[in-house]
Short mmCIF file of C-alpha atoms in Angstrom, two decimals:
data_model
loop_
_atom_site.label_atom_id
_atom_site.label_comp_id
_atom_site.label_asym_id
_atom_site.label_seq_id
_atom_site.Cartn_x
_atom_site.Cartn_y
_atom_site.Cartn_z
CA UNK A 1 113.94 118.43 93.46
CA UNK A 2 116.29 120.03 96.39
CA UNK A 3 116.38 118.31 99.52
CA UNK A 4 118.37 116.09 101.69
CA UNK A 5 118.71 112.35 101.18
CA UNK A 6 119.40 109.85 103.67
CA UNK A 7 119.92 105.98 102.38
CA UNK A 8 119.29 103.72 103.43
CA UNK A 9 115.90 103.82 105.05
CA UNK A 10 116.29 100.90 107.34
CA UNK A 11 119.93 99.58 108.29
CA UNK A 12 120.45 95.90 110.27
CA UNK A 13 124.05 95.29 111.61
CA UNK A 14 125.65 92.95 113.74
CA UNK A 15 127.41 94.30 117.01
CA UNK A 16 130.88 95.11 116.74
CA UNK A 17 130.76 96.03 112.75
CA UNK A 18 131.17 99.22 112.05
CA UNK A 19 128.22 100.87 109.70
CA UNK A 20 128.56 103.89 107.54
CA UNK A 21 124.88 106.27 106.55
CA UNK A 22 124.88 108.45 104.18
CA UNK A 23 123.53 112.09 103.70
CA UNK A 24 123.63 114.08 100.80
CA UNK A 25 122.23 117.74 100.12
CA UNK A 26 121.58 119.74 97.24
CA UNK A 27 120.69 122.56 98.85
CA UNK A 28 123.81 124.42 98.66
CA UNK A 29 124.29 124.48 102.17
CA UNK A 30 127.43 125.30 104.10
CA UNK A 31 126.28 123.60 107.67
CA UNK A 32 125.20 120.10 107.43
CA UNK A 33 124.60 118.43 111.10
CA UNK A 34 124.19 114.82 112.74
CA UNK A 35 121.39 114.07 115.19
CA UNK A 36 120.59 110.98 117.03
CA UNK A 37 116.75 110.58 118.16
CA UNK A 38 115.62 108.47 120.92
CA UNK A 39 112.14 108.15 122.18
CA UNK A 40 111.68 110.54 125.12
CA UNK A 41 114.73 112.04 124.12
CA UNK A 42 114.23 114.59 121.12
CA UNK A 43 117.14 114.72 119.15
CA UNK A 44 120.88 114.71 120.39
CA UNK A 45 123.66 116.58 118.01
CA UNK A 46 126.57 113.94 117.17
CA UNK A 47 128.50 115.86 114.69
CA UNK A 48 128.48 119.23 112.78
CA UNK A 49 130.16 120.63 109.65
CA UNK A 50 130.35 124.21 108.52
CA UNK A 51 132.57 124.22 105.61
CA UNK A 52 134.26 121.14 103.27
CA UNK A 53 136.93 119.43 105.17
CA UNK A 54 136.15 120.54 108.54
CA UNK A 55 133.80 119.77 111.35
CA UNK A 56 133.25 119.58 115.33
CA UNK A 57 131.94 117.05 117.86
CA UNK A 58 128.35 117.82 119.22
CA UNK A 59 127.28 116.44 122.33
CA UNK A 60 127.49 112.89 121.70
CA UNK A 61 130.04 111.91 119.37
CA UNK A 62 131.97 109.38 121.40
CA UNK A 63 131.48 106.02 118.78
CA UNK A 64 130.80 107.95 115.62
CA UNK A 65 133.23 109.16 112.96
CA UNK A 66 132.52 111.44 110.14
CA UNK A 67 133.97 112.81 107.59
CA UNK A 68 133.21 115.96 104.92
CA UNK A 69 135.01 115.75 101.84
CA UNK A 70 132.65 117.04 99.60
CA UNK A 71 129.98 119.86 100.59
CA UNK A 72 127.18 118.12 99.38
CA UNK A 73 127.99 115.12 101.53
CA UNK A 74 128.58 114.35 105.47
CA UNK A 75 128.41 110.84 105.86
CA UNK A 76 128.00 109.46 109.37
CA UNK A 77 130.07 105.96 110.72
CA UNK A 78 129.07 104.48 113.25
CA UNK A 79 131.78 102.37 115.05
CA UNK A 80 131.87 99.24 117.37
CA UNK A 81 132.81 101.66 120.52
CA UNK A 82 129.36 103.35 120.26
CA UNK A 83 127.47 101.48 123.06
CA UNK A 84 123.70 101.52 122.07
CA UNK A 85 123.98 102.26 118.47
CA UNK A 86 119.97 101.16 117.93
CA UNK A 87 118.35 104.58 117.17
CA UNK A 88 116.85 106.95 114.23
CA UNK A 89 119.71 108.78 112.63
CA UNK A 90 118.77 112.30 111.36
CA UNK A 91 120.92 114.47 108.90
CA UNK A 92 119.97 117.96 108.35
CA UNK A 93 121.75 121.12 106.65
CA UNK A 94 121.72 124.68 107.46
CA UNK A 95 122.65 127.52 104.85
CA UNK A 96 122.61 131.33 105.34
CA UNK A 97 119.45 131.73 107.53
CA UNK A 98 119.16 130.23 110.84
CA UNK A 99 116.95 127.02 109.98
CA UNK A 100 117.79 123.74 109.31
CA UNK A 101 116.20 121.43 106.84
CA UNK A 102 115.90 117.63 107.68
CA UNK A 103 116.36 114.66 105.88
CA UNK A 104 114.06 111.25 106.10
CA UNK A 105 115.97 109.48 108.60
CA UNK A 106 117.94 106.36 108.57
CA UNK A 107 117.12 103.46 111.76
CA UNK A 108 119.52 101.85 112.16
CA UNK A 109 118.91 98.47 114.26
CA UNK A 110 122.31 97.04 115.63
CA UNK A 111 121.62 93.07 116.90
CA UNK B 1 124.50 123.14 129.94
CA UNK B 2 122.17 124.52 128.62
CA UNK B 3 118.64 122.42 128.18
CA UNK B 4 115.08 122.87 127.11
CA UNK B 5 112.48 121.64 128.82
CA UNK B 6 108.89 120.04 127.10
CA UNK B 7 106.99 119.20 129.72
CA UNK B 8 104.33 117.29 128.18
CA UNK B 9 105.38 114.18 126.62
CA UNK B 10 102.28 113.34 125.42
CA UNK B 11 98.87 115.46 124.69
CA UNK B 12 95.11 113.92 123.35
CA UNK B 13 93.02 115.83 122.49
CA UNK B 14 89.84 116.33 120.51
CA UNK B 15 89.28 118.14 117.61
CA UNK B 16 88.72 121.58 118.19
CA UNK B 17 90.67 121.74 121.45
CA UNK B 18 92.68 124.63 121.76
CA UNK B 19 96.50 123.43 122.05
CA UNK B 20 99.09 125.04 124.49
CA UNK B 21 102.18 123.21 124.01
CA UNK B 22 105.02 124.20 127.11
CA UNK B 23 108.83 124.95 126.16
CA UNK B 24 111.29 126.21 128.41
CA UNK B 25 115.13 126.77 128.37
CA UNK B 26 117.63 128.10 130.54
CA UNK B 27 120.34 129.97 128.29
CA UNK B 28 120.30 133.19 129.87
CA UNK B 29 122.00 135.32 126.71
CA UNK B 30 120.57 135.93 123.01
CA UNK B 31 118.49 133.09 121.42
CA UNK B 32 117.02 131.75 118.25
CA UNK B 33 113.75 129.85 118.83
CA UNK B 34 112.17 127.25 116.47
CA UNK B 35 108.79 124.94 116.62
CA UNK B 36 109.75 121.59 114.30
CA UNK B 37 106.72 119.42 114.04
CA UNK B 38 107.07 115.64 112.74
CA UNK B 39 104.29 113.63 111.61
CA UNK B 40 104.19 110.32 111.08
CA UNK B 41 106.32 108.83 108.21
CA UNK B 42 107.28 112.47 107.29
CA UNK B 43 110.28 114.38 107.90
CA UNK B 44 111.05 116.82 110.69
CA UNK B 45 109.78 120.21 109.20
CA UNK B 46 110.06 123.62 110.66
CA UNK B 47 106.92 124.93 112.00
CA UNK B 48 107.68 128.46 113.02
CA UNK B 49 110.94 130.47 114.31
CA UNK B 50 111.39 133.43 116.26
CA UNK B 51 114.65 135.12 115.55
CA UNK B 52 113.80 138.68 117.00
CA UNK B 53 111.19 141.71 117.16
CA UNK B 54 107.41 140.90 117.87
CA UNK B 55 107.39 138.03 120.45
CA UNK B 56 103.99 136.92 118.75
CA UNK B 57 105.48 134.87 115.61
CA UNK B 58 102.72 132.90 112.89
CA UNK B 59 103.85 129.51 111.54
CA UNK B 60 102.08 127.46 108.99
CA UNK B 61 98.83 125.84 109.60
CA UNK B 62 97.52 127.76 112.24
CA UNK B 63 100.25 127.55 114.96
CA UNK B 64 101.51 130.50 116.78
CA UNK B 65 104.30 131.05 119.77
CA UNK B 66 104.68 133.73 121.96
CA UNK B 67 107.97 134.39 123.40
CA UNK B 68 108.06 135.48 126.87
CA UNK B 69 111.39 136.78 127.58
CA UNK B 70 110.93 137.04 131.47
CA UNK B 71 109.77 133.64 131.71
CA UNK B 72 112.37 132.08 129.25
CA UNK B 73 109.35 130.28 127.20
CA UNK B 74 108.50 129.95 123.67
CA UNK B 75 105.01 128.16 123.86
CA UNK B 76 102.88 127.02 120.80
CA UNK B 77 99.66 127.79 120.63
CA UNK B 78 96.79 126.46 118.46
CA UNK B 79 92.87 127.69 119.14
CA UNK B 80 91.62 124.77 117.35
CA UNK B 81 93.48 121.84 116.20
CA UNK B 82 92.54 119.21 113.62
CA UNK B 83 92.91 115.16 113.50
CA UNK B 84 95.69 115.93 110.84
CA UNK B 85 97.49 117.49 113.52
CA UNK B 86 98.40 114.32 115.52
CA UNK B 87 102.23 114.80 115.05
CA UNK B 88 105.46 114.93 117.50
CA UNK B 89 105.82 118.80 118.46
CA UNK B 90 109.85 119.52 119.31
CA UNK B 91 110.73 122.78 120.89
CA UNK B 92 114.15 123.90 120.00
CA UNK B 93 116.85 126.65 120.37
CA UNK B 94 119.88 128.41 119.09
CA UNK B 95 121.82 130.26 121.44
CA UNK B 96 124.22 133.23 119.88
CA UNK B 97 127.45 132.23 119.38
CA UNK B 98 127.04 128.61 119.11
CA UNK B 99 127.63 127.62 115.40
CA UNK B 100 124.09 127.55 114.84
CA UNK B 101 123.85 124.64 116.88
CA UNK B 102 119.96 123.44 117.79
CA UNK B 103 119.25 121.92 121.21
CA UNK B 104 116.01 120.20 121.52
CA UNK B 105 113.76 119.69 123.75
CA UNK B 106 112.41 115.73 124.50
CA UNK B 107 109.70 116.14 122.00
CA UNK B 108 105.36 116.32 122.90
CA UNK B 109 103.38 113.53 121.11
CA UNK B 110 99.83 115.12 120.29
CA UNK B 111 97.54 112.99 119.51
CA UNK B 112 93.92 113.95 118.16
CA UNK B 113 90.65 112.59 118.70
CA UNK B 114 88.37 113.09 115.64
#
C-alpha cells in the first residue's frame, strides 16, 4: 500500500529534550517536505529535501534539525532551542508532478 | 514575502448551500494553485490544482475553482454541499522557481448543518 507514514501518532516530551519524528515514503519520491500546523495558521514549511543527502531550510526552521540519508526517509528533530514546539507535525513528498501527498500527522505535545 | 490570504476562517452552512470559499495571494509572476481539503481524523488530500490553460479546473466531489488572473484569486466553488463536507479547506500555491515549495493559506473550517 504506497503512502507516507508518520509514527508516532501522538508524541509527549518534556521541555528541553530534544525529540526526533519520523517520516517514511514509498512513493518513490524525490521531494519530501516538513510542515508545522497551527490553528489559524495553515501550515508553515520547516524543512525540504529534493534529493538523498541534501536539503534547505523553509520558513521556520530555527529549532529543528533534519537529516536525509536515505530517500525514503526525512526524519524531523526537534531540539530544545525551538520555542513553542506544541503543534501537529506534517510530512509530505512530492515526485515528478507538482502535488504533494501528505502523511497522517504526528502532535507532538512538549510539557 | 509572498502570502495567501483565506479570508474566512470559519463557514456553516446548511446542506445544500452553495459554497464560495475566498483565496488570494500576492506573487505577482507564474503560479501553481492547489485546493487541499482535510477532514477530520483524515489526512490532508489534494482537492483540485490548477497548473495552467482553462482557469475553470474540476476537483473531486463536486468542487470547482476558477482562477482569476487579474484579481490574483483561486476561489472554490461548490453549488451544493453535503454534511460530509464539514472539513478544513486550505488554499495553497507554488510560485515558479521556488523548489516546488507550497505556501498556504490559514486554512477555512466549513462546517455543515444537516
Amino acid at each position: 500500500d504506497g503512502g507516507i507514514t508518520q509514527s508516532p501518532k501522538y508524541l509527549f516530551r518534556k521541555e528541553g529534550q530534544n525529540v526526533t519524528l519520523s517520516c517514511e515514503q514509498n512513493l518513490n519520491h524525490d521531494a519530501m517536505y516538513w510542515y508545522r500546523q497551527d490553528p489559524g495558521q495553515g501550515l508553515r514549511l520547516i524543512y525540504y529535501s529534493q534529493i538523498v543527502n541534501d536539503f534547505q531550510k523553509g520558513d521556520i526552521a530555527e529549532g529543528y534539525s533534519v537529516s536525509r540519508e536515505k530517500k525514503e526517509s526525512f526524519p524531523l528533530t526537534v531540539t530544545s532551542a525551538q520555542k513553542n514546539p506544541t503543534a501537529f507535525y506534517l510530512c509530505a513528498s512530492g515526485g515528478s508532478g507538482y502535488e504533494q501527498y501528505f502523511g497522517p500527522g504526528t502532535r507532538l505535545t512538549v510539557t | 514575502a509572498q502570502s495567501v490570504s483565506q479570508h474566512n476562517h470559519h463557514v456553516i452552512l446548511s446542506e445544500a448551500a452553495s459554497l464560495e470559499l475566498g483565496c488570494n495571494y500576492s506573487y505577482g509572476g507564474t503560479v501553481n494553485l492547489f485546493w487541499y481539503v482535510q477532514y477530520p481524523g483524515q489526512h490532508l488530500q489534494l482537492l483540485l490544482k490548477y497548473f495552467s490553460g482553462d482557469p475553470l479546473v474540476k476537483g473531486i466531489k463536486g468542487f470547482e475553482a476558477e482562477f482569476i488572473k487579474s484579481k490574483f484569486s483561486f476561489n472554490l466553488r461548490k453549488p451544493s454541499v453535503q454534511w460530509s463536507d464539514t472539513a478544513e479547506y486550505f488554499c495553497a500555491v507554488m510560485r515558479s522557481g521556488s523548489a516546488r515549495q507550497l505556501t498556504f493559506g490559514s486554512g477555512t473550517q466549513l462546517t455543515v448543518l444537516p
